[in-house]
């Protein structure tokens, strides 16, 4: 993803005058590779399976070993939850995992990008326009609270968000 999209597609656009926010791209990549975003996405969809109309399979011991080998420390962060998922995978024996106490809180949606705020340490909750809003990151907070205002850096931005 990083090489295909960022290096092959975005960086070459700079020669046409597009300013690429390299720091934001690097932070997005950091969230994917170092902050466990893909693992949080898997838990999110596995928890919400009753409304997704498909289910992620349970894990075997071989799966647990593979994840721990590929992502050292994976089991200590995600293993117990996936064991609970395995235990609760049988319809009729229990409620769906979203309604069982397994130490997982279904995340809020980001006000700006509408993606679930999965990386808890990056989440921002602020009052904007007299309303409490949740953001998945500082970037999404900035986009809503600073950039998408009627004026940004002295320039009228009304056409950006008006109908």
XYZ file of C-alpha atoms in Angstrom:
163
model
C 0.000 0.000 0.000
C 2.692 2.411 1.050
C 4.849 1.901 -2.027
C 1.977 1.482 -4.480
C -0.096 4.449 -3.403
C 2.262 6.893 -1.758
C 5.507 6.465 -3.648
C 4.086 5.488 -7.039
C 1.018 7.710 -7.149
C 1.118 10.625 -4.699
C 4.769 11.707 -4.792
C 4.839 11.990 -8.617
C 1.864 14.401 -8.402
C 4.110 16.984 -6.720
C 5.646 17.869 -10.074
C 2.183 19.117 -11.093
C 1.938 21.432 -8.079
C 0.005 19.240 -5.657
C 1.325 19.589 -2.122
C 1.482 16.200 -0.451
C 1.218 16.271 3.372
C 4.062 13.791 3.886
C 3.726 13.877 7.669
C 0.083 12.796 7.444
C 0.923 9.951 5.076
C 3.706 8.816 7.401
C 1.363 8.929 10.408
C -1.300 6.953 8.518
C 1.300 4.317 7.721
C 2.429 4.348 11.368
C -1.150 3.706 12.488
C -1.394 0.720 10.146
C 1.990 -0.819 10.889
C 2.806 0.139 14.490
C -0.479 0.926 16.233
C -2.352 -2.257 15.294
C -4.986 -0.660 13.059
C -5.556 -3.802 10.962
C -6.000 -5.912 14.105
C -8.473 -3.396 15.524
C -10.403 -3.452 12.236
C -10.644 -7.240 12.481
C -12.050 -7.032 16.030
C -14.455 -4.291 14.960
C -15.915 -6.375 12.122
C -15.889 -9.591 14.124
C -17.814 -7.869 16.926
C -20.309 -6.328 14.517
C -20.961 -9.470 12.507
C -24.737 -9.532 13.169
C -25.088 -6.345 11.107
C -22.410 -7.172 8.525
C -24.139 -10.330 7.263
C -20.896 -12.315 7.310
C -18.616 -13.641 10.012
C -14.893 -13.927 10.477
C -13.918 -17.518 11.218
C -12.730 -18.480 14.659
C -9.000 -18.959 15.157
C -7.123 -22.182 15.662
C -3.963 -22.670 17.703
C -2.053 -22.527 14.427
C -3.595 -19.076 13.711
C -2.631 -17.805 17.175
C 0.943 -19.014 16.658
C 1.145 -17.398 13.206
C -0.049 -14.011 14.466
C 2.295 -14.090 17.446
C 5.224 -15.024 15.204
C 4.382 -12.358 12.601
C 3.455 -9.651 15.155
C 5.371 -10.223 18.412
C 3.186 -9.216 21.356
C -0.006 -9.798 19.371
C -1.314 -12.435 21.736
C -0.919 -10.285 24.846
C -2.942 -7.506 23.224
C -5.528 -9.421 21.159
C -5.324 -13.119 22.069
C -7.737 -13.150 25.005
C -10.384 -11.356 22.962
C -10.050 -13.852 20.094
C -10.318 -16.723 22.575
C -13.597 -15.172 23.753
C -14.673 -14.876 20.123
C -13.977 -18.588 19.682
C -15.955 -19.424 22.837
C -18.941 -17.323 21.739
C -19.017 -18.541 18.121
C -21.887 -20.963 18.547
C -25.350 -19.506 17.837
C -27.958 -20.264 20.477
C -25.486 -20.814 23.318
C -24.949 -17.141 24.071
C -25.678 -13.623 22.916
C -23.654 -12.178 20.011
C -20.185 -11.075 21.164
C -21.193 -7.406 20.917
C -23.561 -8.005 23.844
C -21.247 -10.137 25.986
C -18.694 -8.786 28.458
C -15.374 -9.502 26.742
C -13.454 -6.325 27.537
C -14.168 -4.627 24.226
C -16.004 -1.358 23.716
C -17.480 -0.811 20.303
C -15.867 2.408 19.045
C -17.435 5.737 18.174
C -17.434 6.862 14.559
C -15.202 9.744 13.552
C -17.214 12.890 12.878
C -15.037 13.816 9.884
C -14.151 10.620 8.035
C -16.904 8.351 9.459
C -14.374 5.574 10.134
C -14.539 3.957 13.568
C -12.108 5.560 16.040
C -10.176 2.332 16.557
C -6.822 3.611 17.823
C -7.912 4.786 21.265
C -4.752 6.788 22.009
C -5.305 8.841 18.828
C -8.988 9.571 19.509
C -10.001 13.185 20.132
C -13.268 14.224 21.807
C -13.988 17.952 21.615
C -16.931 20.303 21.697
C -17.318 21.900 18.257
C -20.255 24.071 17.219
C -21.798 23.516 20.660
C -21.830 19.746 20.133
C -19.585 16.967 21.465
C -17.832 15.192 18.604
C -15.496 12.221 18.373
C -12.576 12.151 15.936
C -10.274 9.266 15.056
C -7.225 11.549 14.997
C -5.915 15.074 15.444
C -6.014 15.424 11.649
C -9.746 14.750 11.476
C -10.346 17.090 14.409
C -8.333 19.831 12.648
C -10.240 19.256 9.400
C -13.603 19.817 11.093
C -12.761 22.369 13.773
C -10.250 24.519 11.869
C -10.220 23.921 8.116
C -13.957 23.467 7.482
C -14.999 26.802 8.918
C -16.554 29.690 7.010
C -13.090 31.228 6.790
C -9.660 29.601 6.799
C -6.470 31.659 6.904
C -8.437 34.704 5.745
C -10.063 32.945 2.780
C -13.781 32.343 2.403
C -14.433 28.593 2.449
C -18.229 28.620 2.384
C -18.390 26.749 -0.960
C -16.456 23.825 0.610
C -19.332 22.756 2.795
C -22.493 24.520 1.666
C -25.159 22.957 -0.464
